[in-house]
Coordinates of C-alpha atoms and ligand atoms in Angstrom, one line a residue:
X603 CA 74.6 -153.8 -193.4
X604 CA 71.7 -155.5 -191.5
X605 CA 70.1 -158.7 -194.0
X606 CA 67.2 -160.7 -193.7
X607 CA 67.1 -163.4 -195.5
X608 CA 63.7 -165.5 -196.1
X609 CA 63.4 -164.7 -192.0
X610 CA 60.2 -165.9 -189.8
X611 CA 59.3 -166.3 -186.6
X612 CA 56.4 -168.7 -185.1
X613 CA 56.4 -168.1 -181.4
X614 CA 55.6 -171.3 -179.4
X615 CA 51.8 -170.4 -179.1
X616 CA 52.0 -170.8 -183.1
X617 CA 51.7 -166.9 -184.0
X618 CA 53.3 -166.7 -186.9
X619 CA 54.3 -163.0 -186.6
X620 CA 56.9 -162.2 -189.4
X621 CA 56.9 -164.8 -192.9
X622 CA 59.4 -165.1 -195.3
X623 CA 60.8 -161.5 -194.3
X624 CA 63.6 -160.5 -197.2
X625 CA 64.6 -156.7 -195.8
X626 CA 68.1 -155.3 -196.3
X627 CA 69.0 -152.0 -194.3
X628 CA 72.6 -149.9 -195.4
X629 CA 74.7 -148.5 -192.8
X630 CA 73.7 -145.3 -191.8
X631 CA 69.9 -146.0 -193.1
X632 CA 66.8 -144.4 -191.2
X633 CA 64.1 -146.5 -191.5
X634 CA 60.8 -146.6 -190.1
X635 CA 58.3 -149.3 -189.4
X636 CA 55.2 -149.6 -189.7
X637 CA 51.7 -151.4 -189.4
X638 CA 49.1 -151.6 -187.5
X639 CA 49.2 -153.2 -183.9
X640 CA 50.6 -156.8 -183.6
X641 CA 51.9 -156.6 -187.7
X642 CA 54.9 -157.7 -186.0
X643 CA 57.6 -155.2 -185.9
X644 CA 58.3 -155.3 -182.4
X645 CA 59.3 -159.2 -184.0
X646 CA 61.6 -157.8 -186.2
X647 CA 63.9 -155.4 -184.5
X648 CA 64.3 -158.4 -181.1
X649 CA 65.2 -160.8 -183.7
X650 CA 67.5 -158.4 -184.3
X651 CA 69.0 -158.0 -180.8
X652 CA 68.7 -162.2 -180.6
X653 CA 66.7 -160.9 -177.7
X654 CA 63.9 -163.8 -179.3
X655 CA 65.3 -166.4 -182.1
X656 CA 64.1 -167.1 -185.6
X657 CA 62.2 -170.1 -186.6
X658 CA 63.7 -170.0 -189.7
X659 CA 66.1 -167.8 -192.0
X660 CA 69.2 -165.8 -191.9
X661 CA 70.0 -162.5 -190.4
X662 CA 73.6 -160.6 -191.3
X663 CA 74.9 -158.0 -189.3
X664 CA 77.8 -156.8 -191.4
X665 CA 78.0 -160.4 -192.8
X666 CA 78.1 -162.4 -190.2
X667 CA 75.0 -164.6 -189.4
X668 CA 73.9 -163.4 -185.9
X669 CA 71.7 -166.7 -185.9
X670 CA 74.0 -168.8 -185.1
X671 CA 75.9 -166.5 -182.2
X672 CA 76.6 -168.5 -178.8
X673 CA 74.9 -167.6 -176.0
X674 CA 78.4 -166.3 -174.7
X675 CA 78.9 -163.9 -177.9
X676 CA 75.6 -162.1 -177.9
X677 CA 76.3 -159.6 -175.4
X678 CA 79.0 -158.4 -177.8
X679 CA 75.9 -158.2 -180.6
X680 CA 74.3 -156.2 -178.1
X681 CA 76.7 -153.7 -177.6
X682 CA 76.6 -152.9 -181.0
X683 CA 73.1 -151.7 -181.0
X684 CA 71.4 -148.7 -178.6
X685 CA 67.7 -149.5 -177.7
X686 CA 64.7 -146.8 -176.6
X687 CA 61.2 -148.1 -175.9
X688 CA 58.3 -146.4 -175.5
X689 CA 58.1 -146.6 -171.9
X690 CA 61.7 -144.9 -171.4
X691 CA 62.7 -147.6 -168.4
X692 CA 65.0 -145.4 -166.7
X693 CA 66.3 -146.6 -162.8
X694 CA 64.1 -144.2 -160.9
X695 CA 66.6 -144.3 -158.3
X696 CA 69.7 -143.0 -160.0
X697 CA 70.0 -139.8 -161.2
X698 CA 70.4 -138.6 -165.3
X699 CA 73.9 -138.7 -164.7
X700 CA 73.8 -142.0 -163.1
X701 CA 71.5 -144.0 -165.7
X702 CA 73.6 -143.1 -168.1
X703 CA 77.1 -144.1 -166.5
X704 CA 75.3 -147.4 -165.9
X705 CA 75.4 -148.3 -169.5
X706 CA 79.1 -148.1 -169.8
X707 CA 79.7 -149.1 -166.3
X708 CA 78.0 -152.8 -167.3
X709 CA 79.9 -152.9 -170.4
X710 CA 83.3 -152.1 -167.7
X711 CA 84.2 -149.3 -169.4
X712 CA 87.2 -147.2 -167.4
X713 CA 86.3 -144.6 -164.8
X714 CA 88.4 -142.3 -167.0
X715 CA 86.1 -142.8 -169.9
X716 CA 83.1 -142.6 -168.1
X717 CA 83.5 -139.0 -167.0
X718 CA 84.6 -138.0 -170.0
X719 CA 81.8 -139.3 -172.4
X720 CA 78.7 -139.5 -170.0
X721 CA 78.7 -135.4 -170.5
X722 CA 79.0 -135.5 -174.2
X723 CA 76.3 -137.5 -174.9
X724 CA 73.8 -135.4 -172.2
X725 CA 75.2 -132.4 -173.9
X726 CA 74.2 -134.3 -177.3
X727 CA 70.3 -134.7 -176.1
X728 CA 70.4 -130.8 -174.3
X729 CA 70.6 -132.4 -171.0
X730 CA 74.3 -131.6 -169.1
X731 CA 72.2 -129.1 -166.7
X732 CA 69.7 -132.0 -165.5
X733 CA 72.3 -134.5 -165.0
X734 CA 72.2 -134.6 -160.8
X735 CA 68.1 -135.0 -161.3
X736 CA 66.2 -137.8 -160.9
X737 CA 63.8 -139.3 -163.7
X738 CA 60.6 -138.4 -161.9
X739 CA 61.9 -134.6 -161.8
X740 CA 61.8 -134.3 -165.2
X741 CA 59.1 -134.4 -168.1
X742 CA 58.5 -137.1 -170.2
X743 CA 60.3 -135.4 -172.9
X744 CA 63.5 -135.5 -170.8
X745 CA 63.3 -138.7 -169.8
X746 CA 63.3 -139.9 -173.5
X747 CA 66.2 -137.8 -173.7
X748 CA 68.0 -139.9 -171.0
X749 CA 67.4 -143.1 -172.7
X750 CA 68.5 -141.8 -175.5
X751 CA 71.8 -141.2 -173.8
X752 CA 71.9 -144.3 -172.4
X753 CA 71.5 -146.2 -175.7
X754 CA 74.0 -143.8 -177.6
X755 CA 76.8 -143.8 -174.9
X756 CA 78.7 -147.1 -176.0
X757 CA 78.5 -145.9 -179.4
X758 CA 76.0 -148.6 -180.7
X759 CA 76.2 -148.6 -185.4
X760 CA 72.6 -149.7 -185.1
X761 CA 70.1 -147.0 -182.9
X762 CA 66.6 -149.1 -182.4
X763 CA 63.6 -147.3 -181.0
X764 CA 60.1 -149.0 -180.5
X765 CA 57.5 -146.2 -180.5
X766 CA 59.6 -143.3 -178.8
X767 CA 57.5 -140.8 -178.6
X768 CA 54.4 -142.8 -178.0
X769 CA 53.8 -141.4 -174.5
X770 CA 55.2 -137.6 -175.5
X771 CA 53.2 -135.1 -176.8
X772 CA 53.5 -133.7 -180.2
X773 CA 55.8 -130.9 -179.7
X774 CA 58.1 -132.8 -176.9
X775 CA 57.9 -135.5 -179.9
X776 CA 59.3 -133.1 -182.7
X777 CA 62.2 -132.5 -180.7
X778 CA 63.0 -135.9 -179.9
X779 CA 63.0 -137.0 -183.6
X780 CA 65.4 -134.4 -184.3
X781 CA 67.8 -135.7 -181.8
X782 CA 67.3 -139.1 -183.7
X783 CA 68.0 -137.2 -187.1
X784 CA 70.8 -135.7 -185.9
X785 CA 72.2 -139.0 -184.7
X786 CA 71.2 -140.5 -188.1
X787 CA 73.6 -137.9 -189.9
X788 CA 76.7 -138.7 -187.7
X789 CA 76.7 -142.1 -189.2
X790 CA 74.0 -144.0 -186.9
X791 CA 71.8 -146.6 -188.4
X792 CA 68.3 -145.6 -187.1
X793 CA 65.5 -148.5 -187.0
X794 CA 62.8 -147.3 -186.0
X795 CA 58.8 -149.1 -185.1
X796 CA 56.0 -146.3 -184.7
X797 CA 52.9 -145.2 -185.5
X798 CA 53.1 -141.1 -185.3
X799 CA 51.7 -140.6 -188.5
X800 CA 52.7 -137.2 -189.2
X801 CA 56.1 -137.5 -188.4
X802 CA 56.8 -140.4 -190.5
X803 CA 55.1 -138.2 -193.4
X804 CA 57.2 -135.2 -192.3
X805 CA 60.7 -136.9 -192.3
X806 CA 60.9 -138.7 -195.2
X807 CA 63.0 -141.6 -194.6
X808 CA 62.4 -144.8 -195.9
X809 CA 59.1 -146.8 -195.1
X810 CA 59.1 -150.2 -194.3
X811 CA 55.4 -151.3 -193.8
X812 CA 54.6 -154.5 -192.4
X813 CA 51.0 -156.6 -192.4
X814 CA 50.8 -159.8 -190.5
X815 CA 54.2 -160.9 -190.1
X816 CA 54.9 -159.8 -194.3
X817 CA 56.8 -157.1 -195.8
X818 CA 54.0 -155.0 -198.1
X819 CA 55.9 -151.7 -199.0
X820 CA 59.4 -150.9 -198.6
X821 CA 59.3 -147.1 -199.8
X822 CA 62.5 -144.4 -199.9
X823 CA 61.0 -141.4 -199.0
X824 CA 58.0 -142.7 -198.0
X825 CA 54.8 -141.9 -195.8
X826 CA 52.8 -143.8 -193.2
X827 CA 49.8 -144.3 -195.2
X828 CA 50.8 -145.6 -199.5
Ligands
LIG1657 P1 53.9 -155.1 -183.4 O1 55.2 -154.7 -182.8 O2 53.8 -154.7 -184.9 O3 52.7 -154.6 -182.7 P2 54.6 -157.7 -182.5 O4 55.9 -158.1 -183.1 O5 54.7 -157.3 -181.1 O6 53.9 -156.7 -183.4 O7 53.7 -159.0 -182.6 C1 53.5 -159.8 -183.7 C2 52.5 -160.9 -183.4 O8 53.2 -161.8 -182.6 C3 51.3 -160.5 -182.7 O9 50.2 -161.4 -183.1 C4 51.6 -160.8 -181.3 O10 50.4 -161.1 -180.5 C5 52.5 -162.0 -181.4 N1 53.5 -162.1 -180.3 C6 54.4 -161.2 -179.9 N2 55.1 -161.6 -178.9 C7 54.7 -162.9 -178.6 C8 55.1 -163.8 -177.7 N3 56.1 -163.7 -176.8 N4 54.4 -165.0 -177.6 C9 53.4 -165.2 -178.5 N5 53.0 -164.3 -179.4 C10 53.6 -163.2 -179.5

């Protein structure tokens, strides 16, 4: 279970871009946020990652106040969560199958290990008969399907995406949500920032929406527009 408690975030300019956030996310949730530009959800989810640190408040990851983590532990946080971006950020100068043995290679996972998980998860995202191609030989759509590799092959509980199929079109996007939704239903909890209206309406999963830096709906079920 992921817990915010009373959380915000002033960054040292003075935005105040989350206040007072109170949200509490189940294991295996699917949750989407949203909000217009800058509401500050990209905020939330690297607070998450201790990639930036609150100002003030709480967050629990299964209890335990990832706040106050060491410098030294938060690699260890990190491996519990998978990240996407809109952007893909792939190394253009590896290959599918090499991106993704990356992952576990910097987490020092065995060579044994490696070979035999890298082609489950590219068989997860339809992608074992791209693996010896390089990202700019595929289309967009694949390379989301990469990342998505790469975030899923240590096994992260927590799958975070920040507008994944921002750069896809809407058919190429479709697809990639149902990879997500597929993930979701193996046990995966699946935070996710976007603003593709019609396939937060479509997929019916709860709706977080956030308005300058504050929690205005939290809906099960819910649509992109109240
Ligand atoms: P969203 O993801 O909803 O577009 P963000 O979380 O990226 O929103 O941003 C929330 C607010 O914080 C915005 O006003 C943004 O300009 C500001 N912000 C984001 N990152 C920084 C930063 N590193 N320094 C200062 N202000 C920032």
């Amino acid at each position: 279970m992921i817990q915010f408690i009373d959380v915000s975030k002033y960054y040292d300019n003075g935005t105040a871009a989350l206040k007072d956030v109170n949200l509490t996310i189940e294991n295996g949730e699917f949750v989407f946020l949203v909000g217009s530009s800058g509401a500050g959800k990209t905020t939330l989810t690297k607070l998450l990652m201790r990639e930036e640190n609150v100002t003030k408040g709480q967050i629990l990851l299964n209890d335990e106040d990832i706040t106050s983590l060491e410098h030294r532990e938060i690699p260890y946080l990190r491996r519990k969560m998978g990240v996407v971006f809109q952007d893909f950020r792939l190394l253009d100068d590896r290959t599918v199958y090499e991106n993704v043995e990356f992952a576990m290679k910097i987490v020092g996972a065995s060579a044994r290990d490696i070979r035999r998980r890298v082609p489950v998860v590219l068989n997860q995202v339809g992608l074992n008969y791209k693996a010896k191609l390089f990202p700019r030989q595929l289309s967009g759509g694949e390379q989301q399907r990469v990342a998505l590799a790469r975030a899923l092959v240590n096994n992260p509980s927590i799958l975070i995406a920040d507008e994944p199929t921002g750069n896809l079109n809407p058919k190429t996007a479709m697809e990639i949500m149902e990879i997500f939704e597929s993930i979701n239903r193996r046990g995966t909890t699946v935070i996710m920032a976007t603003h593709a209206k019609d396939i937060v309406d479509m997929m019916k999963k709860r709706v977080v929406e956030i308005e300058d830096g504050e929690i205005v709906r939290d809906e099960v079920g819910g649509v992109y527009h109240a």
